[in-house]
Amino acid sequence: MATNRTFTMIKPEAVEKGFSGKILDMITEAGFKIVALKKTQLSKAEAGTFYEVHSERPFYGELVDYMSAGPIMAAVLEKDNAVADFRTLIGATDPSEAAEGTIRKAYAESKGKNAAHGSDSDENASIEANFFFTGRELI
Ligand code: CMP
């Protein structure tokens, strides 16, 4: 995948509350093109694999339970400097520390239920996009 792409998930709480459209609006308003998009639900095993990098963290079990508890929206986004610019747009993990104008400031409830995920590197963006989408869906 080109380095101008990143991966995001709108998390179960935000999807359940009907915020998907508003969050996608914020994303496109910020200049990202939506390359691929789907609504799906992770099994517990899939959520465990997706977040394996956090498996030693105390919140891992809670994170896996939460992320598999309901439907999510998975998307691949394109823009120059996509990974870093999208991390700026989602804001800090803890919504109480998220800047005004960020997705988490507007829609996150807590560090766990924090509305949206954003890849933290080009390498992980590619791994995460391929976790959800086939090559044919990433054109
Ligand atoms: P995300 O960007 O999806 O990547 C890792 C996730 O772990 C992060 O968002 C948070 O939802 C979650 N997380 C990080 N720190 C905590 C924490 N202290 N308690 C619960 N969940 C956390």
mmCIF file of C-alpha atoms and ligand atoms in Angstrom:
data_model
loop_
_atom_site.group_PDB
_atom_site.id
_atom_site.type_symbol
_atom_site.label_atom_id
_atom_site.label_comp_id
_atom_site.label_asym_id
_atom_site.label_seq_id
_atom_site.Cartn_x
_atom_site.Cartn_y
_atom_site.Cartn_z
ATOM 1 C CA MET A 1 0.000 0.000 0.000
ATOM 2 C CA ALA A 2 1.188 3.512 -0.737
ATOM 3 C CA THR A 3 2.336 5.517 2.260
ATOM 4 C CA ASN A 4 -0.418 8.102 1.686
ATOM 5 C CA ARG A 5 -3.013 5.703 3.108
ATOM 6 C CA THR A 6 -4.203 4.999 6.614
ATOM 7 C CA PHE A 7 -6.769 2.713 8.219
ATOM 8 C CA THR A 8 -9.572 3.652 10.602
ATOM 9 C CA MET A 9 -12.383 1.958 12.480
ATOM 10 C CA ILE A 10 -15.376 3.774 13.866
ATOM 11 C CA LYS A 11 -15.798 1.905 17.141
ATOM 12 C CA PRO A 12 -18.948 0.096 18.362
ATOM 13 C CA GLU A 13 -20.201 2.799 20.717
ATOM 14 C CA ALA A 14 -20.016 5.511 18.031
ATOM 15 C CA VAL A 15 -21.684 3.281 15.419
ATOM 16 C CA GLU A 16 -24.441 2.333 17.887
ATOM 17 C CA LYS A 17 -25.106 5.994 18.669
ATOM 18 C CA GLY A 18 -25.458 6.848 14.969
ATOM 19 C CA PHE A 19 -22.295 8.949 14.706
ATOM 20 C CA SER A 20 -20.831 7.149 11.668
ATOM 21 C CA GLY A 21 -22.092 9.668 9.120
ATOM 22 C CA LYS A 22 -20.935 12.654 11.148
ATOM 23 C CA ILE A 23 -17.507 11.128 11.694
ATOM 24 C CA LEU A 24 -17.159 10.266 7.991
ATOM 25 C CA ASP A 25 -18.117 13.890 7.235
ATOM 26 C CA MET A 26 -15.327 15.151 9.511
ATOM 27 C CA ILE A 27 -12.929 12.814 7.719
ATOM 28 C CA THR A 28 -13.825 13.983 4.200
ATOM 29 C CA GLU A 29 -14.011 17.653 5.299
ATOM 30 C CA ALA A 30 -10.412 17.246 6.506
ATOM 31 C CA GLY A 31 -9.386 16.267 2.980
ATOM 32 C CA PHE A 32 -9.276 12.468 3.193
ATOM 33 C CA LYS A 33 -10.632 10.389 0.317
ATOM 34 C CA ILE A 34 -12.472 7.211 1.358
ATOM 35 C CA VAL A 35 -10.783 4.403 -0.589
ATOM 36 C CA ALA A 36 -12.730 1.532 1.013
ATOM 37 C CA LEU A 37 -15.515 1.316 3.582
ATOM 38 C CA LYS A 38 -17.506 -1.466 5.219
ATOM 39 C CA LYS A 39 -19.698 -2.128 8.220
ATOM 40 C CA THR A 40 -18.787 -5.391 9.926
ATOM 41 C CA GLN A 41 -18.400 -6.970 13.361
ATOM 42 C CA LEU A 42 -15.218 -8.493 14.752
ATOM 43 C CA SER A 43 -15.340 -11.832 16.549
ATOM 44 C CA LYS A 44 -13.533 -11.913 19.875
ATOM 45 C CA ALA A 45 -10.706 -13.877 18.255
ATOM 46 C CA GLU A 46 -10.385 -11.344 15.421
ATOM 47 C CA ALA A 47 -10.358 -8.405 17.850
ATOM 48 C CA GLY A 48 -7.688 -10.243 19.850
ATOM 49 C CA THR A 49 -5.553 -10.642 16.735
ATOM 50 C CA PHE A 50 -6.096 -7.067 15.557
ATOM 51 C CA TYR A 51 -4.967 -5.676 18.931
ATOM 52 C CA GLU A 52 -2.320 -8.349 19.620
ATOM 53 C CA VAL A 53 0.342 -5.645 19.996
ATOM 54 C CA HIS A 54 -1.473 -4.611 23.212
ATOM 55 C CA SER A 55 -1.804 -8.171 24.591
ATOM 56 C CA GLU A 56 0.450 -7.452 27.591
ATOM 57 C CA ARG A 57 -1.426 -4.274 28.555
ATOM 58 C CA PRO A 58 -3.857 -4.354 31.502
ATOM 59 C CA PHE A 59 -6.726 -3.113 29.345
ATOM 60 C CA TYR A 60 -6.327 -5.794 26.618
ATOM 61 C CA GLY A 61 -9.235 -8.010 27.746
ATOM 62 C CA GLU A 62 -11.550 -5.020 28.077
ATOM 63 C CA LEU A 63 -10.432 -3.720 24.666
ATOM 64 C CA VAL A 64 -11.066 -7.070 22.936
ATOM 65 C CA ASP A 65 -14.496 -7.472 24.603
ATOM 66 C CA TYR A 66 -15.497 -3.940 23.660
ATOM 67 C CA MET A 67 -14.273 -4.045 20.071
ATOM 68 C CA SER A 68 -16.168 -7.291 19.404
ATOM 69 C CA ALA A 69 -19.371 -6.202 21.177
ATOM 70 C CA GLY A 70 -21.070 -4.584 18.185
ATOM 71 C CA PRO A 71 -20.682 -3.495 14.560
ATOM 72 C CA ILE A 72 -17.834 -1.218 13.526
ATOM 73 C CA MET A 73 -17.164 0.762 10.338
ATOM 74 C CA ALA A 74 -13.778 -0.076 8.814
ATOM 75 C CA ALA A 75 -12.274 2.305 6.263
ATOM 76 C CA VAL A 76 -9.115 2.982 4.325
ATOM 77 C CA LEU A 77 -8.363 6.672 3.817
ATOM 78 C CA GLU A 78 -6.083 8.485 1.400
ATOM 79 C CA LYS A 79 -4.376 11.848 1.743
ATOM 80 C CA ASP A 80 -0.805 13.158 1.738
ATOM 81 C CA ASN A 81 0.737 12.367 5.129
ATOM 82 C CA ALA A 82 -2.344 10.249 5.922
ATOM 83 C CA VAL A 83 -1.145 8.424 9.048
ATOM 84 C CA ALA A 84 0.067 11.499 10.919
ATOM 85 C CA ASP A 85 -2.712 13.803 9.724
ATOM 86 C CA PHE A 86 -5.375 11.286 10.707
ATOM 87 C CA ARG A 87 -3.850 10.841 14.187
ATOM 88 C CA THR A 88 -4.154 14.623 14.529
ATOM 89 C CA LEU A 89 -7.788 14.537 13.365
ATOM 90 C CA ILE A 90 -8.825 11.782 15.825
ATOM 91 C CA GLY A 91 -7.117 13.471 18.780
ATOM 92 C CA ALA A 92 -5.665 12.068 22.006
ATOM 93 C CA THR A 93 -6.608 8.553 23.204
ATOM 94 C CA ASP A 94 -8.124 10.075 26.341
ATOM 95 C CA PRO A 95 -10.994 12.318 25.169
ATOM 96 C CA SER A 96 -10.486 14.652 28.125
ATOM 97 C CA GLU A 97 -7.085 15.476 26.566
ATOM 98 C CA ALA A 98 -8.336 15.631 22.951
ATOM 99 C CA ALA A 99 -8.079 19.006 21.205
ATOM 100 C CA GLU A 100 -11.101 20.998 20.081
ATOM 101 C CA GLY A 101 -12.133 20.036 16.546
ATOM 102 C CA THR A 102 -10.993 16.410 16.843
ATOM 103 C CA ILE A 103 -13.191 13.340 16.395
ATOM 104 C CA ARG A 104 -12.520 12.127 19.940
ATOM 105 C CA LYS A 105 -13.287 15.531 21.457
ATOM 106 C CA ALA A 106 -16.658 15.467 19.685
ATOM 107 C CA TYR A 107 -17.649 11.801 20.003
ATOM 108 C CA ALA A 108 -15.478 9.787 22.435
ATOM 109 C CA GLU A 109 -16.724 8.715 25.866
ATOM 110 C CA SER A 110 -13.564 7.378 27.498
ATOM 111 C CA LYS A 111 -10.069 6.033 26.785
ATOM 112 C CA GLY A 112 -11.583 2.703 25.773
ATOM 113 C CA LYS A 113 -14.771 3.911 24.087
ATOM 114 C CA ASN A 114 -12.917 6.521 22.111
ATOM 115 C CA ALA A 115 -14.965 6.659 18.894
ATOM 116 C CA ALA A 116 -12.285 5.931 16.308
ATOM 117 C CA HIS A 117 -9.050 4.058 15.733
ATOM 118 C CA GLY A 118 -6.232 5.349 13.549
ATOM 119 C CA SER A 119 -3.141 3.424 12.429
ATOM 120 C CA ASP A 120 0.082 4.498 14.133
ATOM 121 C CA SER A 121 2.488 3.843 11.237
ATOM 122 C CA ASP A 122 2.537 3.211 7.481
ATOM 123 C CA GLU A 123 3.435 -0.416 8.137
ATOM 124 C CA ASN A 124 0.491 -0.935 10.505
ATOM 125 C CA ALA A 125 -1.847 0.961 8.155
ATOM 126 C CA SER A 126 -1.068 -1.606 5.483
ATOM 127 C CA ILE A 127 -1.417 -4.589 7.853
ATOM 128 C CA GLU A 128 -4.695 -3.268 9.266
ATOM 129 C CA ALA A 129 -6.184 -2.438 5.832
ATOM 130 C CA ASN A 130 -5.349 -5.954 4.641
ATOM 131 C CA PHE A 131 -6.955 -7.410 7.769
ATOM 132 C CA PHE A 132 -10.342 -6.041 6.654
ATOM 133 C CA PHE A 133 -10.143 -5.625 2.879
ATOM 134 C CA THR A 134 -9.074 -7.715 -0.097
ATOM 135 C CA GLY A 135 -6.669 -6.319 -2.692
ATOM 136 C CA ARG A 136 -9.598 -5.899 -5.085
ATOM 137 C CA GLU A 137 -11.363 -3.648 -2.576
ATOM 138 C CA LEU A 138 -8.324 -1.406 -2.157
ATOM 139 C CA ILE A 139 -8.169 0.112 -5.621
HETATM 140 P P1 CMP B 1 -6.826 2.559 19.428
HETATM 141 O O1 CMP B 1 -6.319 3.727 18.663
HETATM 142 O O2 CMP B 1 -7.885 1.739 18.809
HETATM 143 O O3 CMP B 1 -5.595 1.594 19.799
HETATM 144 C C1 CMP B 1 -5.432 0.956 21.027
HETATM 145 C C2 CMP B 1 -6.579 1.144 21.921
HETATM 146 O O4 CMP B 1 -6.411 0.750 23.261
HETATM 147 C C3 CMP B 1 -6.886 2.624 22.038
HETATM 148 O O5 CMP B 1 -7.399 3.099 20.829
HETATM 149 C C4 CMP B 1 -7.848 2.659 23.202
HETATM 150 O O6 CMP B 1 -9.176 2.442 22.811
HETATM 151 C C5 CMP B 1 -7.364 1.476 24.006
HETATM 152 N N1 CMP B 1 -6.757 1.975 25.235
HETATM 153 C C6 CMP B 1 -5.604 2.640 25.353
HETATM 154 N N2 CMP B 1 -5.369 2.942 26.657
HETATM 155 C C7 CMP B 1 -6.432 2.442 27.349
HETATM 156 C C8 CMP B 1 -6.772 2.417 28.712
HETATM 157 N N3 CMP B 1 -5.977 2.965 29.633
HETATM 158 N N4 CMP B 1 -7.938 1.824 29.070
HETATM 159 C C9 CMP B 1 -8.723 1.247 28.127
HETATM 160 N N5 CMP B 1 -8.435 1.234 26.820
HETATM 161 C C10 CMP B 1 -7.307 1.832 26.436
#
